[in-house]
């Protein structure tokens, strides 16, 4: 059985200043929102965050931006976050933008123990500056190093007490690969089951990648709400 934390504050208290963290989700879909809230209430700072984007101004990772807890953001999309844009343009926040497919593969490779790989994405652009390139079958590729993190914060729909995880539809997004690429992975889950109650054929993240669990209810906010007239 994996540790099951009694509070979100307890779940994140091992994250210290200067840590590198991966945070699952795409926009506001599948983010570990309560773990992020707990980090926002903590005094931890100087974080390097690896995530597809940085939430919105008043939710998700945007809350950590407001508190100036993030010193470097690695992602593929600035999105709707005006504070992200402001801090990046003012030089308050270091930003590394990575093509989305490359970002996904850098994380997946890190979890698989692959230190680097070649990709055609970014060849001939500033992304490739200072990086090794090679020609394969007449086409140029750039070498990208993989990512690992001190901590990965992920969100799942279901888990058993061993830490096996099941994600809900598109909330799966970056969560499985980040769970594998964190030295310590903490999973925020909606439903917790006894060992053996989940169908082994439906498991997305095996328990070996998970070091702790926390059960909580999410608000599941929508990033951009569109209503018919």
Short mmCIF file of C-alpha atoms in Angstrom, two decimals:
data_model
loop_
_atom_site.label_atom_id
_atom_site.label_comp_id
_atom_site.label_asym_id
_atom_site.label_seq_id
_atom_site.Cartn_x
_atom_site.Cartn_y
_atom_site.Cartn_z
CA UNK A 1 0.00 0.00 0.00
CA UNK A 2 1.13 3.52 -0.77
CA UNK A 3 0.90 6.43 1.70
CA UNK A 4 -2.56 8.02 1.63
CA UNK A 5 -2.26 11.60 2.83
CA UNK A 6 -4.88 13.06 5.12
CA UNK A 7 -4.59 16.58 3.69
CA UNK A 8 -3.31 18.27 0.58
CA UNK A 9 -0.96 20.37 2.71
CA UNK A 10 0.62 17.16 4.02
CA UNK A 11 0.90 15.81 0.47
CA UNK A 12 3.03 18.74 -0.75
CA UNK A 13 5.07 19.51 2.36
CA UNK A 14 8.05 17.54 1.02
CA UNK A 15 8.34 19.95 -1.93
CA UNK A 16 11.07 22.44 -1.05
CA UNK A 17 12.41 25.70 -2.49
CA UNK A 18 14.17 25.19 -5.82
CA UNK A 19 12.38 21.94 -6.68
CA UNK A 20 11.55 20.94 -10.24
CA UNK A 21 7.96 19.76 -10.54
CA UNK A 22 5.89 18.35 -13.36
CA UNK A 23 2.16 19.13 -13.23
CA UNK A 24 -0.30 17.11 -15.28
CA UNK A 25 -3.18 18.54 -17.25
CA UNK A 26 -3.94 20.33 -20.49
CA UNK A 27 -5.43 23.77 -20.00
CA UNK A 28 -7.61 23.13 -16.95
CA UNK A 29 -8.47 19.56 -17.98
CA UNK A 30 -7.00 16.92 -15.71
CA UNK A 31 -4.99 19.24 -13.48
CA UNK A 32 -4.32 18.26 -9.84
CA UNK A 33 -6.08 21.43 -8.73
CA UNK A 34 -6.15 20.76 -5.00
CA UNK A 35 -2.44 19.93 -4.88
CA UNK A 36 -1.78 23.18 -6.74
CA UNK A 37 -3.97 25.07 -4.25
CA UNK A 38 -1.99 23.55 -1.38
CA UNK A 39 1.28 24.66 -3.02
CA UNK A 40 -0.16 28.15 -3.46
CA UNK A 41 -0.88 28.29 0.27
CA UNK A 42 2.61 27.10 1.16
CA UNK A 43 5.72 29.29 1.26
CA UNK A 44 7.67 27.19 -1.24
CA UNK A 45 9.32 29.27 -3.96
CA UNK A 46 11.87 29.29 -6.78
CA UNK A 47 10.09 26.39 -8.48
CA UNK A 48 10.85 25.15 -11.96
CA UNK A 49 7.55 23.93 -13.37
CA UNK A 50 7.15 21.62 -16.36
CA UNK A 51 3.60 21.61 -17.69
CA UNK A 52 1.85 22.06 -21.02
CA UNK A 53 0.73 25.55 -20.01
CA UNK A 54 0.38 27.65 -16.88
CA UNK A 55 -3.33 27.61 -16.15
CA UNK A 56 -5.35 30.82 -16.21
CA UNK A 57 -4.91 33.99 -14.19
CA UNK A 58 -6.99 32.88 -11.22
CA UNK A 59 -6.83 29.09 -11.32
CA UNK A 60 -4.40 26.21 -11.64
CA UNK A 61 -0.72 27.09 -11.99
CA UNK A 62 -1.75 30.71 -12.50
CA UNK A 63 -2.14 30.88 -8.72
CA UNK A 64 1.55 30.03 -8.25
CA UNK A 65 2.46 32.71 -10.80
CA UNK A 66 0.47 35.30 -8.87
CA UNK A 67 2.41 34.39 -5.72
CA UNK A 68 5.77 34.60 -7.55
CA UNK A 69 6.49 31.00 -6.57
CA UNK A 70 7.65 29.97 -10.06
CA UNK A 71 11.08 31.11 -11.26
CA UNK A 72 11.11 29.10 -14.50
CA UNK A 73 8.27 27.74 -16.61
CA UNK A 74 8.83 25.02 -19.21
CA UNK A 75 5.81 24.44 -21.44
CA UNK A 76 4.41 24.61 -24.95
CA UNK A 77 1.67 27.22 -24.66
CA UNK A 78 1.25 30.60 -22.99
CA UNK A 79 -2.52 30.43 -23.39
CA UNK A 80 -4.99 32.78 -21.77
CA UNK A 81 -2.77 33.75 -18.86
CA UNK A 82 -2.06 37.49 -18.90
CA UNK A 83 0.13 37.29 -15.78
CA UNK A 84 2.25 34.65 -17.47
CA UNK A 85 2.71 36.98 -20.44
CA UNK A 86 3.48 39.97 -18.20
CA UNK A 87 6.11 38.16 -16.13
CA UNK A 88 7.74 36.67 -19.21
CA UNK A 89 7.99 40.02 -21.03
CA UNK A 90 9.25 41.83 -17.93
CA UNK A 91 11.96 39.26 -17.30
CA UNK A 92 10.54 38.23 -13.91
CA UNK A 93 9.94 34.70 -15.17
CA UNK A 94 12.31 32.50 -17.16
CA UNK A 95 10.35 30.73 -19.90
CA UNK A 96 11.38 27.80 -22.09
CA UNK A 97 8.84 27.12 -24.84
CA UNK A 98 9.00 23.64 -26.35
CA UNK A 99 7.01 22.27 -29.30
CA UNK A 100 4.12 20.30 -27.82
CA UNK A 101 5.05 16.95 -29.32
CA UNK A 102 8.67 17.43 -28.29
CA UNK A 103 7.58 18.33 -24.75
CA UNK A 104 5.50 15.16 -24.53
CA UNK A 105 8.37 13.03 -25.81
CA UNK A 106 10.96 14.68 -23.53
CA UNK A 107 8.77 13.70 -20.57
CA UNK A 108 7.98 10.22 -21.88
CA UNK A 109 11.65 9.56 -22.61
CA UNK A 110 12.64 10.72 -19.13
CA UNK A 111 10.20 8.24 -17.59
CA UNK A 112 11.54 5.47 -19.84
CA UNK A 113 15.17 6.13 -18.90
CA UNK A 114 16.08 7.47 -22.37
CA UNK A 115 18.45 10.44 -21.93
CA UNK A 116 17.93 12.06 -25.35
CA UNK A 117 16.42 11.60 -28.81
CA UNK A 118 16.45 13.20 -32.26
CA UNK A 119 13.44 15.06 -33.66
CA UNK A 120 12.84 17.19 -36.77
CA UNK A 121 10.69 19.66 -34.80
CA UNK A 122 12.49 22.99 -34.35
CA UNK A 123 15.26 22.43 -36.89
CA UNK A 124 16.29 25.78 -38.38
CA UNK A 125 14.62 27.80 -35.61
CA UNK A 126 15.92 29.34 -32.36
CA UNK A 127 14.83 26.11 -30.59
CA UNK A 128 17.75 24.30 -32.24
CA UNK A 129 20.40 26.91 -31.40
CA UNK A 130 23.33 25.40 -29.52
CA UNK A 131 22.00 21.85 -29.90
CA UNK A 132 23.54 18.95 -31.77
CA UNK A 133 21.99 18.12 -35.15
CA UNK A 134 22.38 15.08 -37.40
CA UNK A 135 21.22 13.97 -40.82
CA UNK A 136 19.17 10.78 -41.08
CA UNK A 137 18.04 9.62 -44.53
CA UNK A 138 18.74 13.06 -45.93
CA UNK A 139 16.71 14.94 -43.28
CA UNK A 140 18.08 17.08 -40.44
CA UNK A 141 17.17 16.34 -36.85
CA UNK A 142 17.97 18.09 -33.57
CA UNK A 143 19.00 16.32 -30.36
CA UNK A 144 16.65 16.94 -27.44
CA UNK A 145 17.43 15.87 -23.88
CA UNK A 146 14.71 14.24 -21.83
CA UNK A 147 13.07 15.66 -18.69
CA UNK A 148 12.81 14.24 -15.21
CA UNK A 149 11.47 16.06 -12.16
CA UNK A 150 11.94 15.99 -8.41
CA UNK A 151 8.16 15.72 -8.07
CA UNK A 152 5.26 14.95 -10.38
CA UNK A 153 1.75 16.05 -9.41
CA UNK A 154 -0.90 14.19 -11.39
CA UNK A 155 -4.64 13.76 -11.34
CA UNK A 156 -6.57 10.52 -11.85
CA UNK A 157 -10.20 9.52 -11.70
CA UNK A 158 -9.64 6.23 -9.86
CA UNK A 159 -6.87 4.61 -7.86
CA UNK A 160 -6.47 1.57 -5.66
CA UNK A 161 -4.51 1.58 -2.44
CA UNK A 162 -1.45 0.19 -4.23
CA UNK A 163 -1.34 3.33 -6.37
CA UNK A 164 -2.58 1.95 -9.69
CA UNK A 165 -4.24 4.81 -11.59
CA UNK A 166 -7.05 5.18 -14.14
CA UNK A 167 -7.63 8.52 -15.89
CA UNK A 168 -10.91 9.80 -17.31
CA UNK A 169 -10.93 10.29 -21.09
CA UNK A 170 -8.96 13.36 -22.21
CA UNK A 171 -7.95 14.10 -18.60
CA UNK A 172 -5.38 11.40 -19.32
CA UNK A 173 -3.35 13.90 -21.46
CA UNK A 174 0.11 14.50 -19.90
CA UNK A 175 -0.63 12.70 -16.63
CA UNK A 176 0.63 9.14 -17.36
CA UNK A 177 3.98 10.21 -18.81
CA UNK A 178 4.55 12.71 -15.99
CA UNK A 179 3.75 10.06 -13.40
CA UNK A 180 6.60 7.98 -14.82
CA UNK A 181 9.06 10.90 -15.06
CA UNK A 182 8.90 12.13 -11.46
CA UNK A 183 11.29 10.89 -8.79
CA UNK A 184 8.35 11.27 -6.41
CA UNK A 185 4.84 11.14 -7.89
CA UNK A 186 1.83 12.28 -5.89
CA UNK A 187 -1.56 11.44 -7.37
CA UNK A 188 -4.71 13.40 -6.61
CA UNK A 189 -7.65 11.04 -7.16
CA UNK A 190 -11.42 11.26 -7.08
CA UNK A 191 -12.18 7.67 -6.05
CA UNK A 192 -10.09 5.24 -4.02
CA UNK A 193 -10.62 1.48 -4.24
CA UNK A 194 -9.39 -1.55 -2.37
CA UNK A 195 -6.58 -3.61 -3.90
CA UNK A 196 -8.02 -5.91 -6.55
CA UNK A 197 -11.18 -3.91 -7.22
CA UNK A 198 -9.87 -2.22 -10.37
CA UNK A 199 -9.70 -4.14 -13.65
CA UNK A 200 -5.96 -4.69 -14.35
CA UNK A 201 -6.63 -4.29 -18.08
CA UNK A 202 -7.84 -0.72 -17.54
CA UNK A 203 -4.85 0.54 -15.53
CA UNK A 204 -3.09 3.47 -17.22
CA UNK A 205 -0.33 4.09 -14.65
CA UNK A 206 1.05 1.09 -12.72
CA UNK A 207 1.60 1.55 -9.00
CA UNK A 208 5.39 1.35 -9.29
CA UNK A 209 5.40 4.96 -10.53
CA UNK A 210 3.30 6.36 -7.66
CA UNK A 211 4.69 7.26 -4.23
CA UNK A 212 1.64 8.83 -2.58
CA UNK A 213 -2.13 9.31 -2.93
CA UNK A 214 -4.62 11.95 -1.84
CA UNK A 215 -8.39 11.82 -2.33
CA UNK A 216 -10.27 15.02 -3.04
CA UNK A 217 -13.16 16.59 -4.90
CA UNK A 218 -12.35 18.89 -7.81
CA UNK A 219 -14.22 21.94 -9.07
CA UNK A 220 -13.35 21.03 -12.68
CA UNK A 221 -13.47 24.58 -13.98
CA UNK A 222 -13.74 25.23 -17.72
CA UNK A 223 -10.95 27.30 -19.25
CA UNK A 224 -13.12 29.12 -21.76
CA UNK A 225 -16.89 28.71 -21.34
CA UNK A 226 -18.90 28.92 -24.57
CA UNK A 227 -22.70 28.94 -24.37
CA UNK A 228 -25.29 28.84 -27.13
CA UNK A 229 -27.55 31.85 -27.42
#
